[in-house]
Each structure stands twice: as C-alpha cells, then as structure tokens.
mmCIF file of C-alpha atoms in Angstrom:
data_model
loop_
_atom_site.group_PDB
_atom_site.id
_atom_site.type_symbol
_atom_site.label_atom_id
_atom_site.label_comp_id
_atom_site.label_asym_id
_atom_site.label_seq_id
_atom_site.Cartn_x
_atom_site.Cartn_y
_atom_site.Cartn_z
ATOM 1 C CA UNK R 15 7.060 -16.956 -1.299
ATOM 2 C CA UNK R 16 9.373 -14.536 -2.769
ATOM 3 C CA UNK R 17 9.122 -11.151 -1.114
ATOM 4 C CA UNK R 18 10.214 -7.814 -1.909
ATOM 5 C CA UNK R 19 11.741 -6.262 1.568
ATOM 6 C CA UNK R 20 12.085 -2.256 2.017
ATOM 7 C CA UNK R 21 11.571 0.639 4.531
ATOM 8 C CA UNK R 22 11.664 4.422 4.868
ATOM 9 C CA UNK R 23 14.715 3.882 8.299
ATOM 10 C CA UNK R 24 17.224 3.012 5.990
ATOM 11 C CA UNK R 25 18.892 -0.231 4.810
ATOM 12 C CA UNK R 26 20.312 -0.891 8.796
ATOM 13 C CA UNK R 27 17.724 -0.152 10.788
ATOM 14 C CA UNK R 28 16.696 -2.783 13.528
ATOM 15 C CA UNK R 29 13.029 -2.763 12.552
ATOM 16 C CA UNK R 30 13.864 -3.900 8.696
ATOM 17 C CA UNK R 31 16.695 -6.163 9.923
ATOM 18 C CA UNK R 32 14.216 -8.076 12.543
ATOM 19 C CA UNK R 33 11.720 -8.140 9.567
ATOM 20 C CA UNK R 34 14.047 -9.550 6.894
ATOM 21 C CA UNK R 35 15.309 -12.702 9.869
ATOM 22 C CA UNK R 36 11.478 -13.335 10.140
ATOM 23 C CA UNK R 37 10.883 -13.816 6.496
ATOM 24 C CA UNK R 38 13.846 -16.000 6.538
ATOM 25 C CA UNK R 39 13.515 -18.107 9.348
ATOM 26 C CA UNK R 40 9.594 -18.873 7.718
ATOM 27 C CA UNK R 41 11.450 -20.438 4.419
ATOM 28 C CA UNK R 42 10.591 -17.104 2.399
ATOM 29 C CA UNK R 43 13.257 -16.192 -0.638
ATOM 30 C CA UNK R 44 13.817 -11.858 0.281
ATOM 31 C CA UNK R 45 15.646 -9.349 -1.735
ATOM 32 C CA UNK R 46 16.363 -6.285 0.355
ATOM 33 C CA UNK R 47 16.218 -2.819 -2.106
ATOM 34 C CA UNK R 48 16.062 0.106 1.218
ATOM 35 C CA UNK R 49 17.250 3.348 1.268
ATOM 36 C CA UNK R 50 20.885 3.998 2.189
ATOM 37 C CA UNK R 51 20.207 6.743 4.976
ATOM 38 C CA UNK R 52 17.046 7.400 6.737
ATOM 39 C CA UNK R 53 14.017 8.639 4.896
ATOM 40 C CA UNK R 54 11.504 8.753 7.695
ATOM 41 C CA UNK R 55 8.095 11.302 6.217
ATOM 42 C CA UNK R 56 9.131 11.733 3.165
ATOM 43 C CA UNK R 57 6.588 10.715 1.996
ATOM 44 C CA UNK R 58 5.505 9.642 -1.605
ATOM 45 C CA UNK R 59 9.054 11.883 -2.860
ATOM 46 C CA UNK R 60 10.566 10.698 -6.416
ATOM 47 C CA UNK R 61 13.880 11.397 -7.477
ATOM 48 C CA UNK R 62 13.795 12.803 -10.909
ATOM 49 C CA UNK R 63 16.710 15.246 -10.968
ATOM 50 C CA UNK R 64 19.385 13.301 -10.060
ATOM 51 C CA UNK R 65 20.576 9.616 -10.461
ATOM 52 C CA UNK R 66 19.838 6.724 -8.204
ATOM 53 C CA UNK R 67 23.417 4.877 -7.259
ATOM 54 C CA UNK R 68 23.278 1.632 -5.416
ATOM 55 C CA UNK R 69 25.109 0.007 -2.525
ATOM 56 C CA UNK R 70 25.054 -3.574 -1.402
ATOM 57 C CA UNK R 71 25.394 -4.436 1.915
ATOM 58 C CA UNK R 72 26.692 -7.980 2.974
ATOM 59 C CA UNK R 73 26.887 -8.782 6.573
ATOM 60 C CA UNK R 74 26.115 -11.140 9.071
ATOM 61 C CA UNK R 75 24.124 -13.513 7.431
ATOM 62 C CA UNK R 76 22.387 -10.297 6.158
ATOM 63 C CA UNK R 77 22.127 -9.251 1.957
ATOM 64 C CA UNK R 78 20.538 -6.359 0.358
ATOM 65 C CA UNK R 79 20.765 -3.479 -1.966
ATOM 66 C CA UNK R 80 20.787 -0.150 -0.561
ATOM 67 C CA UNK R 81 19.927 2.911 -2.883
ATOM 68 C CA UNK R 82 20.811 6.442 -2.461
ATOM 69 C CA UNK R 83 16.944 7.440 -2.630
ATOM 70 C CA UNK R 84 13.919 7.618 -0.870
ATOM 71 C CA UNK R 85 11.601 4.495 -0.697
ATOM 72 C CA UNK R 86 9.418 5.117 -3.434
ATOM 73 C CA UNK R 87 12.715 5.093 -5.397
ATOM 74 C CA UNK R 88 13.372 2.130 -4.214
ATOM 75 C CA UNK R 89 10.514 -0.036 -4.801
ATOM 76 C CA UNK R 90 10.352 1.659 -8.867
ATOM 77 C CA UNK R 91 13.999 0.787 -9.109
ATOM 78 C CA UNK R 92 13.723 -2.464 -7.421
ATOM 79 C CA UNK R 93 10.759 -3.555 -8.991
ATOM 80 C CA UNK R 94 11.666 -2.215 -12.749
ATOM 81 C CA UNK R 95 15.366 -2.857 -12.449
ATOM 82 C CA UNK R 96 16.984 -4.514 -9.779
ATOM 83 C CA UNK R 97 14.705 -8.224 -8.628
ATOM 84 C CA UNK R 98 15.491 -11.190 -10.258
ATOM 85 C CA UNK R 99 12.350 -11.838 -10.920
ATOM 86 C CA UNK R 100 8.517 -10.375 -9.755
ATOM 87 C CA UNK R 101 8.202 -10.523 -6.005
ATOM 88 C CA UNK R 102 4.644 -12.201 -4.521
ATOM 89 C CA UNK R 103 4.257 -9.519 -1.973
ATOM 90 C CA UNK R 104 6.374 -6.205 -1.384
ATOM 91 C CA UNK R 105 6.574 -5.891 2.592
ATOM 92 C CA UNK R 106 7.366 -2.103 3.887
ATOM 93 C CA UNK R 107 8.759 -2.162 6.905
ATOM 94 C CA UNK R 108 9.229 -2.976 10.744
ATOM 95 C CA UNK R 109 8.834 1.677 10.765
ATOM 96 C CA UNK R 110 10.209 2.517 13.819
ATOM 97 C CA UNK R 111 7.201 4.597 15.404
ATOM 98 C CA UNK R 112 3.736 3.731 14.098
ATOM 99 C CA UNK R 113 2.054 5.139 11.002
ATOM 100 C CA UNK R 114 -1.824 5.683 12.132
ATOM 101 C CA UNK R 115 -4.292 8.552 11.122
ATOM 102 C CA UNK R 116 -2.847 11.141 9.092
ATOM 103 C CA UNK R 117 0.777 9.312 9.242
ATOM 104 C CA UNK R 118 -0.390 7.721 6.571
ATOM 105 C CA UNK R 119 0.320 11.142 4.736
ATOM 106 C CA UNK R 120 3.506 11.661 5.364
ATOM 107 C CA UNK R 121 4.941 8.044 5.831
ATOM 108 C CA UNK R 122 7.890 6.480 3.730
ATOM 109 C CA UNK R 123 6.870 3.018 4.894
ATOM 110 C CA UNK R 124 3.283 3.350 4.165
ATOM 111 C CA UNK R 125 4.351 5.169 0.781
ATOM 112 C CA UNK R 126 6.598 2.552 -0.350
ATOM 113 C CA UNK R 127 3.741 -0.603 0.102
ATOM 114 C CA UNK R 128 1.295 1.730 -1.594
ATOM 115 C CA UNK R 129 4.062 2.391 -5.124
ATOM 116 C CA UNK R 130 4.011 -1.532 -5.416
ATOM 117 C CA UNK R 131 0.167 -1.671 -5.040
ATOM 118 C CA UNK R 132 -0.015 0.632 -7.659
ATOM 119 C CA UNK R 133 1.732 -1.235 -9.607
ATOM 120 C CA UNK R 134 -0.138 -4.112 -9.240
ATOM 121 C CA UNK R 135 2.009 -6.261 -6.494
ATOM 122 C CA UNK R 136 0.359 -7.265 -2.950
ATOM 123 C CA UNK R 137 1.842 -5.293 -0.165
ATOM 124 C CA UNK R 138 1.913 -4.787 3.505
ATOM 125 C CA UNK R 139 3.228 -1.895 5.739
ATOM 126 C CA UNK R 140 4.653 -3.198 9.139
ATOM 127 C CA UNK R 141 5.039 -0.572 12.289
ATOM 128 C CA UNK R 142 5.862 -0.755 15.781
ATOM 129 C CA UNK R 143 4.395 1.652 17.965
ATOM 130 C CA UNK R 144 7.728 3.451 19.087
ATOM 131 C CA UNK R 145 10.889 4.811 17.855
ATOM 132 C CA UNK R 146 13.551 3.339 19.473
ATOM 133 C CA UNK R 147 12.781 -0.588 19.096
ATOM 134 C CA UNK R 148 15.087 -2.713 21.146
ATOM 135 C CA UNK R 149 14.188 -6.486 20.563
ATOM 136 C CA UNK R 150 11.437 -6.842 18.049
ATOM 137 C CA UNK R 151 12.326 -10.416 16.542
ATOM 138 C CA UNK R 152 8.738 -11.530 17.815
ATOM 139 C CA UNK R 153 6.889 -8.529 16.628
ATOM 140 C CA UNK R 154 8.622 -9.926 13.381
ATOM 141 C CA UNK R 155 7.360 -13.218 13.460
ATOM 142 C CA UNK R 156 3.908 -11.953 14.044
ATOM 143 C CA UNK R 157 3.909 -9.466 11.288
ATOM 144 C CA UNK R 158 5.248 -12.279 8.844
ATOM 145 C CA UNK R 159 2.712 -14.704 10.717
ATOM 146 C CA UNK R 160 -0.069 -12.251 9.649
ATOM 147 C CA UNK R 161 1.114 -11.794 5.656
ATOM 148 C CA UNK R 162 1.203 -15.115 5.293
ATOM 149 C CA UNK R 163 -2.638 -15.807 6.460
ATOM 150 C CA UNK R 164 -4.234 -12.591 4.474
ATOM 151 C CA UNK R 165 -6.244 -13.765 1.189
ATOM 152 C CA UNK R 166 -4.155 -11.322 -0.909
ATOM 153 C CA UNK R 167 -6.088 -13.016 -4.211
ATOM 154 C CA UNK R 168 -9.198 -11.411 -3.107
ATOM 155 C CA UNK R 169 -8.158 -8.369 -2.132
ATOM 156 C CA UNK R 170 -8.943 -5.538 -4.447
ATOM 157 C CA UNK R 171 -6.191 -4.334 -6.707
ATOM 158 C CA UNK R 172 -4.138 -1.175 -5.462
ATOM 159 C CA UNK R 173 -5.031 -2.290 -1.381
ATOM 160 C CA UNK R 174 -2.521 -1.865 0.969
ATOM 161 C CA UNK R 175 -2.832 -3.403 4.113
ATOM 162 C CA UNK R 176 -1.545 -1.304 7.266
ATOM 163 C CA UNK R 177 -0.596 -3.009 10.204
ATOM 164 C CA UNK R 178 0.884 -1.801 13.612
ATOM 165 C CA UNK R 179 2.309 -3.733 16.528
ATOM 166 C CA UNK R 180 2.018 -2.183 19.740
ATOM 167 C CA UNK R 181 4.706 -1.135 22.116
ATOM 168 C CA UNK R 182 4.584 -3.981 24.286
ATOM 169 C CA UNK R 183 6.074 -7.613 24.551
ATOM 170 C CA UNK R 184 4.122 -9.852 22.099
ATOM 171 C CA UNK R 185 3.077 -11.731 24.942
ATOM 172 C CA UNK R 186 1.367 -9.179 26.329
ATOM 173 C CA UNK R 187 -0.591 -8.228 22.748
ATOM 174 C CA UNK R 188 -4.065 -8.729 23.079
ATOM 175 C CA UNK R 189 -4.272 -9.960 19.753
ATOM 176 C CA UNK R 190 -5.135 -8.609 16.407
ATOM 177 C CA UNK R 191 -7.842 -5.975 15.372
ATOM 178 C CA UNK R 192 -9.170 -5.014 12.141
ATOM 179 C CA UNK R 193 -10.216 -1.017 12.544
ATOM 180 C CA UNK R 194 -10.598 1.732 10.891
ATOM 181 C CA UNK R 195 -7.674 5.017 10.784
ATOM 182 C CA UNK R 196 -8.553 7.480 13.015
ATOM 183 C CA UNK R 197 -9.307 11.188 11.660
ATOM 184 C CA UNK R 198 -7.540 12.647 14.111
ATOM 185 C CA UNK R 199 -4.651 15.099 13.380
ATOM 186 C CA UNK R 200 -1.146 16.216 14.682
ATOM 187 C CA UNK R 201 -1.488 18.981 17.100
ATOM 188 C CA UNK R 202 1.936 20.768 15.674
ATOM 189 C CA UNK R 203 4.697 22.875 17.120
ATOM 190 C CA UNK R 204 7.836 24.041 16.743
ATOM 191 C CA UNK R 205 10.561 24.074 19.229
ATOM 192 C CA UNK R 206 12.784 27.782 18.634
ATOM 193 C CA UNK R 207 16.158 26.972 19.625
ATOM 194 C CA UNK R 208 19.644 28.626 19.697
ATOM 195 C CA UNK R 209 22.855 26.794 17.614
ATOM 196 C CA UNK R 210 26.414 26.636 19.616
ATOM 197 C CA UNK R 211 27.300 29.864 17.279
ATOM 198 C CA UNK R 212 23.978 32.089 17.961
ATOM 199 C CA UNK R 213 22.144 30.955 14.983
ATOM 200 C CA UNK R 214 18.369 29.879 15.161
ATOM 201 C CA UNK R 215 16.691 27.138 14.303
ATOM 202 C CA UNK R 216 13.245 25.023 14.766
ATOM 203 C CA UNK R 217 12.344 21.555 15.312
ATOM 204 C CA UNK R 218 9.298 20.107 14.611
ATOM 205 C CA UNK R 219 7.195 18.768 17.303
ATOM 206 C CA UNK R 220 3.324 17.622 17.956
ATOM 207 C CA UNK R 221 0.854 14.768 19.720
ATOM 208 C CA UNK R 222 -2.462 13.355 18.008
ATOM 209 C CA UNK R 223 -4.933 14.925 21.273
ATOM 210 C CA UNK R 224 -5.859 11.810 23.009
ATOM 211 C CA UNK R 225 -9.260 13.207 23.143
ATOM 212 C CA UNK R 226 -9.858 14.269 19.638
ATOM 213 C CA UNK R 227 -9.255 10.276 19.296
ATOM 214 C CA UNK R 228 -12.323 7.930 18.249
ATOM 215 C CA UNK R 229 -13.036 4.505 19.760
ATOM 216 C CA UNK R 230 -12.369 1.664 18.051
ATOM 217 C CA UNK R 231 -9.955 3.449 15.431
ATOM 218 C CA UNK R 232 -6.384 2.316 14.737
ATOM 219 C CA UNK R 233 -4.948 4.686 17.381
ATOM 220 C CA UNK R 234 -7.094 3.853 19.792
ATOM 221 C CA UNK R 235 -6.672 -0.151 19.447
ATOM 222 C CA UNK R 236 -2.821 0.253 19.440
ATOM 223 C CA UNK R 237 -2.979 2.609 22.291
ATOM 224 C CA UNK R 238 -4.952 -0.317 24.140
ATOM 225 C CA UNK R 239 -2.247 -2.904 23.016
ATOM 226 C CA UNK R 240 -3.873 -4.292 19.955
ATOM 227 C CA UNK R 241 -1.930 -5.407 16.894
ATOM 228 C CA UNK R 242 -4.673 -2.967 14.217
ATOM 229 C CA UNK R 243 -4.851 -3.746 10.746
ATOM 230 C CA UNK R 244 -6.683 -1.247 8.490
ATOM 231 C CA UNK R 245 -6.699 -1.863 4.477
ATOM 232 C CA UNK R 246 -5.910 1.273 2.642
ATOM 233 C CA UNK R 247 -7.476 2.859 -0.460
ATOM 234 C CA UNK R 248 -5.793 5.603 -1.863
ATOM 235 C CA UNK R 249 -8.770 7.163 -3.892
ATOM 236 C CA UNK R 250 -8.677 11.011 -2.576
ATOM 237 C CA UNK R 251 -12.575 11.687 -4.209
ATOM 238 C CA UNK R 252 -14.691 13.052 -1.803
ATOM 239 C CA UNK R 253 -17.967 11.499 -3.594
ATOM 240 C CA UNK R 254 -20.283 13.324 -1.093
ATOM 241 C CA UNK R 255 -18.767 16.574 -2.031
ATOM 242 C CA UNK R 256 -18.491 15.993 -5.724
ATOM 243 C CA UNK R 257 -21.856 14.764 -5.702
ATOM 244 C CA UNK R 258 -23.218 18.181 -3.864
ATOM 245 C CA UNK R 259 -21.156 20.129 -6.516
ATOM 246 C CA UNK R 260 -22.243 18.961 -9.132
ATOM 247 C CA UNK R 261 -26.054 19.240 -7.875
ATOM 248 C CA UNK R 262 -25.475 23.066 -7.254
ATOM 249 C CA UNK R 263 -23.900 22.835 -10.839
ATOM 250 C CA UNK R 264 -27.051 21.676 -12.553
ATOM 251 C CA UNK R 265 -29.126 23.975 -10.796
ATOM 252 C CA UNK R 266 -26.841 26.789 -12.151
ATOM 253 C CA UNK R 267 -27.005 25.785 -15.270
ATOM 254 C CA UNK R 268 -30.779 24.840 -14.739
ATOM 255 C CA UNK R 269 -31.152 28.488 -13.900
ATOM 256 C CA UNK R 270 -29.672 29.920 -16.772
ATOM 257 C CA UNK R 271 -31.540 28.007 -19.114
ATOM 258 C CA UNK R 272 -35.538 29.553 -17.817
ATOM 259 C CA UNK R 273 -33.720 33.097 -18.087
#
C-alpha cells in the first residue's frame, strides 16, 4: 500500500521515525510530509496568513518532507500538492503521550488523521502512552500490523480510527481492545514560576482524576495495558438536545398560535 506518513512531534521525532521503519520493513511505499518543529495540541490550527515553506530531510535510510506548519497544514499541502500520487491510508503518528478522552480536542496527531478523513482518505492515529519513548520499533510493527487488518472499505466515510499502545513492552500487552473514549476531563493547573531575570510566567499542568474514569473506556483499557482502539466521528450535534429544543420550540410557537 502506499501510505501517507505525518505527526504533530515534528519530522524527527522517534515515535514517527519507528512508525515510518515499520511501514517499510512490511513492503509499504511512504512519503513523509511532518511538521518541521514540534506541534504537539495544536490542534485542528491552519495557516492562512503566512506561507508554508518546505524542507526535505534525507538521512539514514530515512526521506521525507518537512513543512514549516502545523499538521493539518501538512496533510492539505501534502495531499493537494506535494504526493506523487493519492495515498491508500494517511497514518498520524507514533504521538509521543497518548491522545484519549478529551485529547482528542486538542491533539495534532488525532487532528491530522481526521483532515485526510475529511477529505475522503482512510486514516489512523497511532499513540504511545508516554512522552519520552525509548525503543518503540515493536509498538511500530503492531500499529502497522493493526492498519493493515482493519476493513477500511467498510468503514464509514470521514472515520478515523484511534489507537493507543500502552506504556509497556509489547510482550507484556495484553492484546487489543475496541472501547469507547472516556468523558473524563483534564483536571488543570498552572504552575506560577519566577524567570532567571524576575519575570513571571505559568506552565500548564493537569491529570484526567483516576476516579472520574469509566470502566471499560479507552483510558481505562490503556491504563490496564491494553492496546484500545476507538473509531472516531467528528459530528459535534447533540441530537438529544436539539431534539428537546426544538420540542420546547413548537410548543412556543404552539402557544402563540391559541393566543
């Protein structure tokens, strides 16, 4: 298969290098297009008032094209501009740290697999449940072991599918589950510190409450050391709500038609 290789780390991050060997070594064709620097929770951000400039990278036995833009940037650019030709599957990933719950949200990774669904390509957003991943070359080969047996045909269209590895040698993985994201949020806070010249500053910090955590959710399975793969819809209706609305709507207007 041809596949479409990015991430929110940036271009030389160990999770997306581990990811692109994987593909490789499985007799996949990949074309790297990753942000230059690091673009962790950015989010779904699009650069629209300034230029995107590219930069390959060549190095051992390693080829991509890194762009001076966040990761939505680079799967528009990469997608309208920069592939040879139209990838089978767009792959997002290894994230350093894992993107469960509300992550979701705020994640580059998870942002960048769901700009290709949109536009109509298959995609799959790889994390590893820390943020400093030392050898992950199996986690790799089980994430690309995984893409390869999903029935992406009969998936609907705009699905993303969300999977995180846990922190643990694959060995030790209990295997993988599929589960629901948790609704749990981040419990923030923010660290007030002092700069070497008497200036201050914050730094954001937080925990998802263990306890506010269901069973059986993506969190909680990943916690346990389950690989958890949740498919993603990004429709934001709240049908039960717009369905009560629009009951107290017609009685409203009900109402002001007897007066």
């Amino acid at each position: 298969m041809f596949i479409a290789l990015t991430n929110d780390d940036g271009i030389q991050a160990p999770g997306l290098r581990a990811m692109y060997k994987a593909l490789k070594e499985a007799g996949h064709t990949v074309q790297v297009v990753a942000p230059v620097t690091e673009q962790s929770a950015v989010g779904h951000a699009v650069t629209i008032a300034l230029p995107l400039r590219v930069k390959i990278f060549s190095e051992n036995g390693f080829q991509g094209m890194g762009v001076y833009g966040t990761p939505t940037d680079c799967v528009k650019l990469g997608l309208n501009a920069l592939l040879d030709k139209k990838p089978d599957i767009v792959v997002s990933g290894i994230n350093a740290g894992a993107n469960v719950g509300p992550d979701i949200l705020y994640s580059g990774t998870v942002s960048a697999a769901t700009e290709a669904a949109h536009m109509g390509y298959p995609s799959l957003a790889v994390s590893y449940d820390n943020f400093k991943p030392d050898d992950i070359a199996a986690h790799a080969r089980f994430a690309v072991e995984i893409m390869e047996s999903m029935p992406w045909q009969s998936l609907p269209p705009r699905c993303v599918l969300n999977l995180n590895l846990p922190d643990v040698p694959m060995q030790q993985c209990k295997g993988l589950t599929l589960c629901p994201q948790t609704r749990a949020v981040w419990k923030d806070w923010y660290d007030h510190r002092t700069d070497p010249r008497g200036n201050s500053y914050w730094w954001l910090n937080g925990i998802i409450p263990p306890e506010t955590v269901a069973e059986g959710t993506d969190r909680d399975m990943l916690t346990r050391g389950y690989a958890t793969l949740t498919p993603l819809r990004f429709d934001f209706t709240d049908r039960e709500t717009l369905a009560r609305l629009q009951q107290n709507m017609d009685r409203q207007r009900q109402g002001a038609e007897d007066l």
